[in-house]
XYZ file of C-alpha atoms in Angstrom:
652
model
C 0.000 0.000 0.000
C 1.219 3.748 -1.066
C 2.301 6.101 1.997
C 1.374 9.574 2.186
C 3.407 12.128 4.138
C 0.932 14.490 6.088
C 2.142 18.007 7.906
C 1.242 18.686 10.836
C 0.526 22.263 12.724
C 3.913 22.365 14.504
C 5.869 21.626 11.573
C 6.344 17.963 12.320
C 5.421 15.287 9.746
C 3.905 11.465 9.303
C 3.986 9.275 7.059
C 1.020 7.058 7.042
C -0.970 4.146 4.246
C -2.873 6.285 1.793
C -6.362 5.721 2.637
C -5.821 5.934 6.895
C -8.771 8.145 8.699
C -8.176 11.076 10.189
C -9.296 9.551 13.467
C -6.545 7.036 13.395
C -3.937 10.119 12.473
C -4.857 11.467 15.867
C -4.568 7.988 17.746
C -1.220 7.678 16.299
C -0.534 10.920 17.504
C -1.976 10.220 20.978
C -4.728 8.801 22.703
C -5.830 12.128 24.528
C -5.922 13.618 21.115
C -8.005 10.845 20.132
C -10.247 11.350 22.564
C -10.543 15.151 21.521
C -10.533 15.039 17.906
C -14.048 16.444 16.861
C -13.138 16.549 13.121
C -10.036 17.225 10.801
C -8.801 19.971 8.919
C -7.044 18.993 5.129
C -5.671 21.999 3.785
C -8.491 24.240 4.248
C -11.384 22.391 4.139
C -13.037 20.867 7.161
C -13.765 16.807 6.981
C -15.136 14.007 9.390
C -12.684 12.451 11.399
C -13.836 9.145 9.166
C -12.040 11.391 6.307
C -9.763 8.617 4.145
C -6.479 10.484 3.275
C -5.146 9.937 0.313
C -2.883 12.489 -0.674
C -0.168 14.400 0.721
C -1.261 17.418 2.349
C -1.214 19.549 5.708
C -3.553 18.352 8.250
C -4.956 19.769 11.782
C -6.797 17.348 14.215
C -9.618 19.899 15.402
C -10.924 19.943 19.244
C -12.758 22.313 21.151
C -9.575 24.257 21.270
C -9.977 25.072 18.071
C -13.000 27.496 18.329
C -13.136 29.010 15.272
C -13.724 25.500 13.459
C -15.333 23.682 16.166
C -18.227 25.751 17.368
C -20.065 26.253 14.009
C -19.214 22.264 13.702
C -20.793 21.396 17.038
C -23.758 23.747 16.256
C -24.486 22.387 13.206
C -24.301 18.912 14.751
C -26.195 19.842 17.267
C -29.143 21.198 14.798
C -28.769 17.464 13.163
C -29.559 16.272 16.844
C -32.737 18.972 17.331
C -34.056 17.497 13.497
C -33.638 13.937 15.089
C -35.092 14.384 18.268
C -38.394 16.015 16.156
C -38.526 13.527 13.863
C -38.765 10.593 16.277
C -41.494 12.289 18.400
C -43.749 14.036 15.639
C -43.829 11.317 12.785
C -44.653 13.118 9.249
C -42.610 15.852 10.127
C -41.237 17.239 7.154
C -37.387 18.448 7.579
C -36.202 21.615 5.939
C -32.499 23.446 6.657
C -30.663 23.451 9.859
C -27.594 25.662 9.971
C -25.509 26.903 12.307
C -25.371 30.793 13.371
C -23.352 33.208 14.854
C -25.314 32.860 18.072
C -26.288 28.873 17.768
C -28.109 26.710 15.275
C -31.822 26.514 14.130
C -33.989 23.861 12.084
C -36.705 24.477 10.172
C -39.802 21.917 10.104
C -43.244 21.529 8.662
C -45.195 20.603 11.557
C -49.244 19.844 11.915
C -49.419 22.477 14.898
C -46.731 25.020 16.145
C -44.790 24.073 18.797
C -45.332 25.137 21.882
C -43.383 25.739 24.892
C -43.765 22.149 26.801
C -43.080 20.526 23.084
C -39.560 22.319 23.364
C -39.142 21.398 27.093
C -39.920 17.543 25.910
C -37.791 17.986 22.375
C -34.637 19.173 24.526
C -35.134 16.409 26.900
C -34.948 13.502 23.930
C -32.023 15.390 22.110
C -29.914 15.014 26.049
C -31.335 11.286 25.921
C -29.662 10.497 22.226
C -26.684 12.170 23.282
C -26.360 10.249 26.501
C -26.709 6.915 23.924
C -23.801 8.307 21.763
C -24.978 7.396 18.678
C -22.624 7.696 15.763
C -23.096 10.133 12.891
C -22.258 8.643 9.463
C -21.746 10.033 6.469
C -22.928 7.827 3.017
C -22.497 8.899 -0.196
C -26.190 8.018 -2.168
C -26.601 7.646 -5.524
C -28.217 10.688 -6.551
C -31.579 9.206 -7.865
C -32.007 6.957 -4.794
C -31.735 9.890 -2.987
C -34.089 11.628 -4.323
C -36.150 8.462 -4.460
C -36.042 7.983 -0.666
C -36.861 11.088 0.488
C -39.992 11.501 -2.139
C -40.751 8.427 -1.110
C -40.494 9.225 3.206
C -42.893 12.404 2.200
C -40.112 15.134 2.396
C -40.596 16.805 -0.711
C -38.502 19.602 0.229
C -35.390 17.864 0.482
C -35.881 16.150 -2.969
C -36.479 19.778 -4.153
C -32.906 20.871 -2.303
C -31.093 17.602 -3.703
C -32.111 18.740 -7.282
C -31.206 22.128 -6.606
C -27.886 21.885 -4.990
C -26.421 18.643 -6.835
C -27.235 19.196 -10.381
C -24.880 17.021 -12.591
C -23.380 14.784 -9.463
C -24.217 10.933 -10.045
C -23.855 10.923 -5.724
C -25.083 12.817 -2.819
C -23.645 12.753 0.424
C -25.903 12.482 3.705
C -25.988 12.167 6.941
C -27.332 10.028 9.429
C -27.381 9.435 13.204
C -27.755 5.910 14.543
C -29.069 4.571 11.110
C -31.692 5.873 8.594
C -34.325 5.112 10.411
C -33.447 7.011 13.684
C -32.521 9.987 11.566
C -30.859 10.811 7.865
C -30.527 14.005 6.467
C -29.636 15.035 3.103
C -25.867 17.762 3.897
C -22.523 18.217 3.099
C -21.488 17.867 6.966
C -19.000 17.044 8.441
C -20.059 16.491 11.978
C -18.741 15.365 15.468
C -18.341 11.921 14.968
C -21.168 10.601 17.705
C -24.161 12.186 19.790
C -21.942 12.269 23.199
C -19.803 15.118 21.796
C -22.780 16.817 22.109
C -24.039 18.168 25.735
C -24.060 21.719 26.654
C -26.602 23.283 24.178
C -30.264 24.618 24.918
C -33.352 25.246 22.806
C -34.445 28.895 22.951
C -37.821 29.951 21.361
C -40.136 29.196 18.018
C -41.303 31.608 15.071
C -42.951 31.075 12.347
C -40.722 31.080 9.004
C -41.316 30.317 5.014
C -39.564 27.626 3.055
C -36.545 29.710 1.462
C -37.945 32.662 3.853
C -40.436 33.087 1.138
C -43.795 33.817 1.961
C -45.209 32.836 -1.103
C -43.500 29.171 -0.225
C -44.641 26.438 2.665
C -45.195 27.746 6.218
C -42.283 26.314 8.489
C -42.171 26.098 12.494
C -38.205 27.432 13.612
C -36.942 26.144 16.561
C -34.162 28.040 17.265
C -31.255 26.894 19.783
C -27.657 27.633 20.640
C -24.796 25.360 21.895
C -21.271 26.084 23.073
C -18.415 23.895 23.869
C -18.716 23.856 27.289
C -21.276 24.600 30.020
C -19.729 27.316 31.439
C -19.724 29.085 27.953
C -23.303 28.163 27.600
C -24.454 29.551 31.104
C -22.922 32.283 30.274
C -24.238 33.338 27.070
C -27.955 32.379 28.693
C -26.985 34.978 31.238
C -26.478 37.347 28.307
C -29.825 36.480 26.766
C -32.135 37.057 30.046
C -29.700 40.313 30.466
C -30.597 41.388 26.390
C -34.823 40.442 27.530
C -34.097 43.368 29.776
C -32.929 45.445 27.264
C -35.653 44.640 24.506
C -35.529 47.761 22.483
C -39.450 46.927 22.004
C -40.102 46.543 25.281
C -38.431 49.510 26.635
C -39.421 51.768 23.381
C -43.393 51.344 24.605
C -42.224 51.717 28.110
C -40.537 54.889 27.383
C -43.344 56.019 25.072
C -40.723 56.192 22.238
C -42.697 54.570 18.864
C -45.322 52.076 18.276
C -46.241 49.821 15.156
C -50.125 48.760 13.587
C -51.039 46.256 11.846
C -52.779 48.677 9.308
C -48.868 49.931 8.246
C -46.435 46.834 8.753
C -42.780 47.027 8.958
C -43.252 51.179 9.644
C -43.058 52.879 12.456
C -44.799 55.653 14.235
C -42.395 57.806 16.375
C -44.484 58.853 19.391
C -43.634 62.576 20.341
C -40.613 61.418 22.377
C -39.269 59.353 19.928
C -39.311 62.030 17.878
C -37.176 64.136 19.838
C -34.684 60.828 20.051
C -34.563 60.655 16.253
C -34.513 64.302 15.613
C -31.597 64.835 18.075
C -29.424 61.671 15.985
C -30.944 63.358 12.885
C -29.852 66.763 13.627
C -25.964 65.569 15.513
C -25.390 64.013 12.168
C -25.804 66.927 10.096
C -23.598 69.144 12.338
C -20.485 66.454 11.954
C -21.357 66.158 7.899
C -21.859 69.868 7.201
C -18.549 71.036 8.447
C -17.002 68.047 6.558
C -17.874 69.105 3.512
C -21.204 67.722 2.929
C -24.406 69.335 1.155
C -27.665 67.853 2.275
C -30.308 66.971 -0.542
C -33.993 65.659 -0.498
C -34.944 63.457 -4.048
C -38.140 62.166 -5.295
C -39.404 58.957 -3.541
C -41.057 57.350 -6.142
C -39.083 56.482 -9.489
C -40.266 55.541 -13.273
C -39.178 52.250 -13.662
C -36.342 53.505 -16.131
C -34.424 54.492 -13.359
C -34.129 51.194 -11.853
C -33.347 49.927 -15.085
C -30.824 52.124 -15.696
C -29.471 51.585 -12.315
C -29.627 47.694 -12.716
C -32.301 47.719 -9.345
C -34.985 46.752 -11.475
C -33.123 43.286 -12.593
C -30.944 42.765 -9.153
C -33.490 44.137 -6.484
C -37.212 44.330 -7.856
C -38.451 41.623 -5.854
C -37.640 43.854 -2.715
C -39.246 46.942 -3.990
C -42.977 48.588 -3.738
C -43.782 48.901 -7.138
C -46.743 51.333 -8.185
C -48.436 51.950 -11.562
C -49.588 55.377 -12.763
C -51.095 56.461 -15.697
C -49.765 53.104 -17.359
C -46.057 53.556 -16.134
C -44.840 51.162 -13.661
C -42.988 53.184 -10.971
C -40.903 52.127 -8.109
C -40.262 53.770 -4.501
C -37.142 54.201 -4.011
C -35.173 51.752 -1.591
C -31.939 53.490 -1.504
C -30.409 56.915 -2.199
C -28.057 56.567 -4.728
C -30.269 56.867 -8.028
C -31.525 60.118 -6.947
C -27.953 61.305 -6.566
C -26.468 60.738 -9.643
C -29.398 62.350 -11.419
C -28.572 65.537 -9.423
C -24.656 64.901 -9.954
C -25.412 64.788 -13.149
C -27.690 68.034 -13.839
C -24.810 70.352 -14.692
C -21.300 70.167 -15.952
C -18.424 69.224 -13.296
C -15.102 70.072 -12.876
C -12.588 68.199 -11.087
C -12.156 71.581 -8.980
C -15.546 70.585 -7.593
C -14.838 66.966 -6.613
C -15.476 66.024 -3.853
C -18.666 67.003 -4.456
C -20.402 65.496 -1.076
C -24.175 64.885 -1.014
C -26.106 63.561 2.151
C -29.751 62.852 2.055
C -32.229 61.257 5.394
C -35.249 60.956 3.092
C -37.262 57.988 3.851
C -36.898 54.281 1.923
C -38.621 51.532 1.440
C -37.790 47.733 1.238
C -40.416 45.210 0.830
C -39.395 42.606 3.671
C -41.023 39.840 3.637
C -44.147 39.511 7.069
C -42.380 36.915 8.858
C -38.585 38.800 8.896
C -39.942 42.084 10.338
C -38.794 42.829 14.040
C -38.977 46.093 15.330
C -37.106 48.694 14.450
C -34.233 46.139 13.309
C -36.010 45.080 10.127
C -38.196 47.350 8.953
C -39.952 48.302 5.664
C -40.050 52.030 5.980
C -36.488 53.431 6.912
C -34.364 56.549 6.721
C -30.724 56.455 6.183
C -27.813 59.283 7.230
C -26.942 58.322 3.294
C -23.888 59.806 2.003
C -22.993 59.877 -1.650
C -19.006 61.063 -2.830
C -18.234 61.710 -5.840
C -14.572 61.433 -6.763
C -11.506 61.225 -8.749
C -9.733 57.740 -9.225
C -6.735 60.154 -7.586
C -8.776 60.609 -4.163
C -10.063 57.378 -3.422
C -7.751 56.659 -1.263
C -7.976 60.180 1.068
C -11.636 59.951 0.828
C -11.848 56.600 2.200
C -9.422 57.685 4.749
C -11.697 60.741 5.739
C -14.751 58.659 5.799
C -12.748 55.974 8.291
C -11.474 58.967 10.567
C -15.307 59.870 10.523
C -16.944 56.717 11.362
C -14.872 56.447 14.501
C -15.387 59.571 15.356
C -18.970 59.222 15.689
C -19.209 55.962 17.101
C -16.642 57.591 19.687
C -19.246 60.083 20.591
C -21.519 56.804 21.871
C -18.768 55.373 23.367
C -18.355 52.519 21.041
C -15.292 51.125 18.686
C -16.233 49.632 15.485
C -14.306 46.578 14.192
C -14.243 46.582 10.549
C -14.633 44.205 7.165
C -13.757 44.127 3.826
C -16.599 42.691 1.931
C -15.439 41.664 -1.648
C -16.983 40.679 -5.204
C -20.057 38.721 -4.743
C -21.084 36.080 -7.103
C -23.267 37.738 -8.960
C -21.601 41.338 -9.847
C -21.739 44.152 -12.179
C -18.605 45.515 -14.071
C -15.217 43.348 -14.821
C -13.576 41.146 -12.457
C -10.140 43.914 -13.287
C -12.355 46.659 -12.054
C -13.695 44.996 -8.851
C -9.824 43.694 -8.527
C -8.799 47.519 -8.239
C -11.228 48.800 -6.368
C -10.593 45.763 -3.546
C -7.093 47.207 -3.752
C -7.745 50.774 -3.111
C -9.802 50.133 -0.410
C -7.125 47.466 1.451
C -5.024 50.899 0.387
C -7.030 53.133 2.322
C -7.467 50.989 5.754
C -3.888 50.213 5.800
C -2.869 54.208 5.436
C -5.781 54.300 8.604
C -3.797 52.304 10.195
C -7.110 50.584 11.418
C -7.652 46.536 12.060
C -9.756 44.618 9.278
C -10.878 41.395 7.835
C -11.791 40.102 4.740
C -15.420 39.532 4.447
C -15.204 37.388 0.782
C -18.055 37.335 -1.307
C -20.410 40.186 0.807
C -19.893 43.078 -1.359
C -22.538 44.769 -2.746
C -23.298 43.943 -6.768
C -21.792 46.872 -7.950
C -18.846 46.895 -5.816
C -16.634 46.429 -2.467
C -17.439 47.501 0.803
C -16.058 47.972 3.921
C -18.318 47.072 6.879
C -18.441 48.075 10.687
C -19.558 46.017 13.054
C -19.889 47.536 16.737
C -20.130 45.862 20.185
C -22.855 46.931 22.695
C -22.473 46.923 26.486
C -23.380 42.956 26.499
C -21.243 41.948 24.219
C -23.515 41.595 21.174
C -22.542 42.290 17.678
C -24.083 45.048 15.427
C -23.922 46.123 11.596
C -24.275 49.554 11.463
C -21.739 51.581 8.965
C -21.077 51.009 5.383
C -18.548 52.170 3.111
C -18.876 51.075 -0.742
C -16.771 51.737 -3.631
C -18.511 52.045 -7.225
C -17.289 52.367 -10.487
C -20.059 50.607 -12.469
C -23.258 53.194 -11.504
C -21.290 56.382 -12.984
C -21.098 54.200 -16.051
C -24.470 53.153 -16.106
C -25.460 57.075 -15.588
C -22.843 58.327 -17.507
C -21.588 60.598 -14.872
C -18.676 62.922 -15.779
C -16.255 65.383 -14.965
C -14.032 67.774 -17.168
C -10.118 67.200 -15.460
C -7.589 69.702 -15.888
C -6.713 68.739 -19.138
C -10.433 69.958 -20.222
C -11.440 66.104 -21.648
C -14.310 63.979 -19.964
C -13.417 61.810 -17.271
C -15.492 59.342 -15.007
C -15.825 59.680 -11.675
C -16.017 57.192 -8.620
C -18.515 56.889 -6.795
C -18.393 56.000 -2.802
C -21.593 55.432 -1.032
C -21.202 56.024 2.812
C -24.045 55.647 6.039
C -22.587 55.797 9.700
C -25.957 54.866 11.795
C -26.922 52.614 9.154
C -30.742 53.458 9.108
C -32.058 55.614 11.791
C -33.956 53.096 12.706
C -31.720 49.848 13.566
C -29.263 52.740 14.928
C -32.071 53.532 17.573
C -32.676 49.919 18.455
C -28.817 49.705 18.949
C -28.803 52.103 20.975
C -31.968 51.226 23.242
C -30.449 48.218 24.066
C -26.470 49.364 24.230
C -27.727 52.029 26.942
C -30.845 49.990 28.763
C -32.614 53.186 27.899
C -30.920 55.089 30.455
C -29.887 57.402 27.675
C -26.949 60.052 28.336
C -28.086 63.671 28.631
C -27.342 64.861 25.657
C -30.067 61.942 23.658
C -32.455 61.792 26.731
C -35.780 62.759 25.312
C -36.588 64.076 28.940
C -33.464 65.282 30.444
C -34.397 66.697 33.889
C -37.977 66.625 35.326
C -38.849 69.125 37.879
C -40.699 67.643 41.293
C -42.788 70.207 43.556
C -43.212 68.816 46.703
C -46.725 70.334 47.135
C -49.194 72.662 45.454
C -47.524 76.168 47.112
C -44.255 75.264 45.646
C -45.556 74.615 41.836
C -44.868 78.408 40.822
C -41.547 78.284 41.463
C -41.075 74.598 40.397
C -43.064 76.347 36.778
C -40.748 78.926 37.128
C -37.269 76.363 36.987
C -38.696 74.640 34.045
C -39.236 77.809 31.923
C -35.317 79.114 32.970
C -34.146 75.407 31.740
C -36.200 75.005 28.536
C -35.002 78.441 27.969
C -31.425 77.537 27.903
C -32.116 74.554 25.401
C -33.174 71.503 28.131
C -35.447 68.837 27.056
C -37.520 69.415 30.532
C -41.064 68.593 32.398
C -42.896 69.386 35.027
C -44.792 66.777 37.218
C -46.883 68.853 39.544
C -49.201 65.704 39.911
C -50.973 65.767 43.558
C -48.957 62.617 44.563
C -46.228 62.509 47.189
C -42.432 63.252 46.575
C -40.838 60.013 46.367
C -43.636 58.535 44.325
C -42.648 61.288 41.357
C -38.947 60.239 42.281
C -39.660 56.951 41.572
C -42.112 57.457 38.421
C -38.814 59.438 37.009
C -36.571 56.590 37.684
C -38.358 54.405 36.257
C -38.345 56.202 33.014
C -35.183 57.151 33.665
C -34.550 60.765 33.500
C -30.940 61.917 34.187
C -32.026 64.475 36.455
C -35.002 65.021 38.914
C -34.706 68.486 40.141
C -37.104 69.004 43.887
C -38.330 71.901 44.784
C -39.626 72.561 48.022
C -39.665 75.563 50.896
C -35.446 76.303 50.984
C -35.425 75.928 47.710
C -38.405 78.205 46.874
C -36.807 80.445 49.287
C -32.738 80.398 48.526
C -33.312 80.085 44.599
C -31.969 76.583 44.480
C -32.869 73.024 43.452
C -32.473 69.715 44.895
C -30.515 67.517 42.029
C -31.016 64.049 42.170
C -29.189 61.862 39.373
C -30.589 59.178 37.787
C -27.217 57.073 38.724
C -25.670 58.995 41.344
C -28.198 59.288 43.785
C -29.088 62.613 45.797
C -26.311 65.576 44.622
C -27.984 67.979 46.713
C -28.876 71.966 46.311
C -27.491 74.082 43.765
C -28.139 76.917 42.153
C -30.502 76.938 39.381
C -28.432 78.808 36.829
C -25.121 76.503 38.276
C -26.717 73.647 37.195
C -27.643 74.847 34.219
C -24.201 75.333 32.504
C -23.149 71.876 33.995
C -25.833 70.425 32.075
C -25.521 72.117 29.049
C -21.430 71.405 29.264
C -22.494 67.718 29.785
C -24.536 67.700 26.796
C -21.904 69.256 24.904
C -19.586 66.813 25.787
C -22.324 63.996 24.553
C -21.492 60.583 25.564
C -17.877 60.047 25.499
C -17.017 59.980 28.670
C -20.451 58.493 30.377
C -20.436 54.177 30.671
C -23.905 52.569 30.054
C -25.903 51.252 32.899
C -25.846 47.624 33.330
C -29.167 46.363 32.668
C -29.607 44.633 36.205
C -30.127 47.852 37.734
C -33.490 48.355 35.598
């Protein structure tokens, strides 16, 4: 029999008979590893420790040490497990997908009746009981029309559908299945763990209704969604994160605080209650005073298009299915779902120069995105949204200081919350517009402009947008949770498709670039980020109520009136509860909306010109002078955010 010489991690090397598992590679390496070994890594590509090497070629025995390959590998076992447990106690259950997720795994099933909480309860107590049996996973390679032949003929038309779909012109398929095909077989590529006891600190988490390809046209679907880790005490804590994130529910504590609402009679928009309001004004109206001085002009276009637009834009061939689409007077029309369009018309309404360029244009108009009914969640996914959108137009020549501003910018305002953003470059997706030498360059200038940042970055491949690169930002909120908010995108195929121009200095027509920018992201998802970063215990300067004055009784309300009017004066967001209710009743109504400040006014301070200052965090500051605490305030709110820590969301 041929050997095969396989390298190891450290350097090290083994020769071994071609054809020898990667499980007995890691017995021959040690028994302990053997007992570890969750799956093997050849070259780059993950495989099942039952993987028959053949060839010479690096290899990595993966364990639980290796966290970047072994979590999304036990979650994704673990979803096989969730499918199997279903299966057995709901016969005619129809399978669909299973992945893993950043935050743990979910299965899709077509079920006779949702699921309710005890059937989740019972479900996570048979997936613990086929664990504790350590049944072995298996992967056999099917013959692609007995595949399909099985599962049409075990009622799972969906998974003939995905065989068809996913393994045009293969004569085999490869599936999965745990114990044997009658305890469970799934059509997937794997791998997996290589038995049921690897499996044992996961938890199921919740139901929701879903769509077959999360298509609402398609079959309704029951989601059981769960989450696993590699060992309990990662698990515990991560449920620890989740009650602390319930707390935080940026739905929850947006009706609390009276901030927006949603009906049923306008889905996926929202209605921004009078405080609210003042919440998104405030973002609205910060944004424009760091864009203005930074060379930005803000615009307001048309919402609704003529279909040529879109055509012209390539929306109508790439996007259409998530647009509103209207018809008037025989002519199909479109409302607009992003910015951009509108911009270039305006860019191109006169003749530029390359003295003009930059030219900087920065629009908050609102956009809409037809999402399908099950996806919608609050302010997260919406179908009515505004964007701080930012269109640049440029020469090839300041690409790279552009992007460089706009990075400098970003952290700049994500400093003002007290956040850092980690960032990604997302490259050419499969399906594209333009050459593969023009998306090549514009990868290039972008890697150009976050190494002259001198700013951390990974490569995102495949997540660009389809008419060019991007660089992402993803920021961290006080739990620990991950957020998309900013976008930076390079384009060189819309200026061609609008033939956009600009005369250069040696007075001949050149093309510009095009870099679309947004820093919150949409308003909206911004907002819910921020709900939940800050508990709702918002810093002064974002408070939509930042100090409520408290008579203590009816002969002090005059002079309590009389506070309010010298603070709104000076530019406070202020009340006035003169309510016929005792003192520390208001105090605690105010805390429990939690307004930075509750200002009591009683006898000395009616009669000294003072007011008791109470902070929301810090408790009972005592009397000061009205006008003294005035220009603290307004200096805090000046200063914004930067140097205030959210509350922790235990002291809600």
């Amino acid at each position: 029999m041929s050997e095969i010489t396989l390298t190891l991690p450290d350097g090290s090397s083994r020769s071994v008979p071609s054809s020898t598992t990667v499980a007995d590679v890691a017995a021959l390496i040690s028994p302990g590893l053997a007992k570890a070994a969750l799956a093997g890594k050849v070259g780059d590509k993950l495989v099942d420790l039952s993987y028959p090497l053949t060839a010479d070629a690096p290899l990595q025995i993966i364990t639980s040490r290796n966290v970047a390959d072994a979590l999304p590998l036990y979650r994704h076992s673990t979803a096989h497990l969730l499918a199997a447990a279903v299966t057995n106690m709901f016969p005619g259950v129809q399978c669909g997908i299973g992945p893993p997720t950043d935050e743990g795994f979910f299965y899709d099933f077509v079920v006779p009746r949702p699921f309710v909480p005890e059937d989740l309860e019972a479900i996570e107590n048979k997936m613990r009981e086929m664990a504790d049996q350590d049944l072995v996973f298996e992967r056999q390679m099917w013959p692609r029309d007995e595949a399909k032949r099985f599962f049409h003929e075990r009622g799972e038309p969906l998974k003939v559908q995905l065989i068809e779909e996913k393994t045009e012109g293969q004569s085999e398929v490869s599936c999965y299945t745990i114990k044997d095909k009658e305890t469970f077989v799934d059509f997937c590529v794997g791998p997996h763990v290589p038995s049921t006891g690897k499996l044992k600190a996961f938890k199921l988490l919740s139901t929701s209704n879903a769509y077959w390809k999360g298509d609402a046209r398609n079959q309704p679907m029951q989601r059981v969604y769960g989450t696993a880790f590699l060992s309990d005490k990662e698990l515990k804590e991560h449920l620890t994160r989740i009650e602390e994130a319930k707390k935080r529910d940026h739905r929850k504590l947006g009706r609390d605080q009276k901030l927006f609402m949603f009906h049923q009679w306008a889905p996926g928009a929202t209605f921004w209650l009078p405080k609210g309001t003042i919440l998104y004004n405030t973002l609205a109206n910060y944004m424009r005073e760091v864009l203005i001085p930074a060379g930005y002009t803000e615009v307001k276009a048309p919402i609704v298009f003529n279909k040529a637009l879109w055509e012209t834009s390539g929306h109508w061939r790439h996007y259409r299915q998530n647009m509103f689409l209207v018809e008037s007077e025989g002519e199909q029309m479109g409302l607009k779902a992003m910015n951009c369009p509108g911009h270039f018309l305006m860019y191109a309404s006169e003749v530029r120069s390359y003295k003009d360029l930059p030219i900087r244009f920065h629009e908050q108009t609102p956009l809409h995105r037809n999402e399908a009914s099950g996806v919608l969640s609050g302010l997260t996914r919406v179908r009515q949204f505004s964007q701080d959108d930012g269109h640049c137009f440029v020469m090839e020549s300041q690409i790279g200081d552009e992007v460089e501003r706009l990075l400098r910018l970003v952290q700049r305002v994500y400093g003002d919350f007290g956040m850092t953003p980690q960032m990604k470059l997302s490259t050419r997706p499969p399906e594209f517009m333009g050459t593969v030498e023009t998306w090549n360059h514009a990868e290039s200038e972008l890697k150009r402009a976050l190494d002259a940042a001198g700013v951390p970055f990974t490569i995102n491949e495949g997540d660009g947008a389809f008419y060019g690169p991007k660089i992402d930002f993803d920021v961290t909120d006080a739990i620990g949770r991950k957020w998309q908010c900013a976008t930076i995108q390079l384009d060189y195929a819309q200026p061609e498709n609008f033939d956009l121009k600009y005369v250069g200095a040696d007075n001949r027509e050149h093309r510009p670039v095009v870099i679309h920018r947004a820093i919150f992201g949409s308003f909206e998802r911004f907002i819910a980020l921020l709900i939940e970063h800050f508990a709702g215990a918002w810093p002064l300067w974002l408070a939509p109520v930042q100090a409520v004055v408290l008579p203590i009784s009816d002969r002090h309300r005059d002079y309590a009136a009389g506070v309010q009017n010298r603070l709104a004066a000076a530019g406070l967001r202020v009340e006035l509860d003169d309510r016929q209710e005792k003192i520390n009743y208001k105090i605690r109504e105010a805390q429990l909306q939690k307004v930075p400040y509750m200002l009591v006014a009683g006898d000395r301070e009616s009669a000294e010109g003072t007011i008791a200052v109470r902070s929301r965090s810090g408790g009972d500051l005592g009397a000061r002078p009205v006008d003294a605490f005035i220009a603290d305030a307004l200096e805090e709110v000046r200063r914004k955010s930067r140097h205030e820590q959210p509350e922790p969301a235990t002291s809600l």
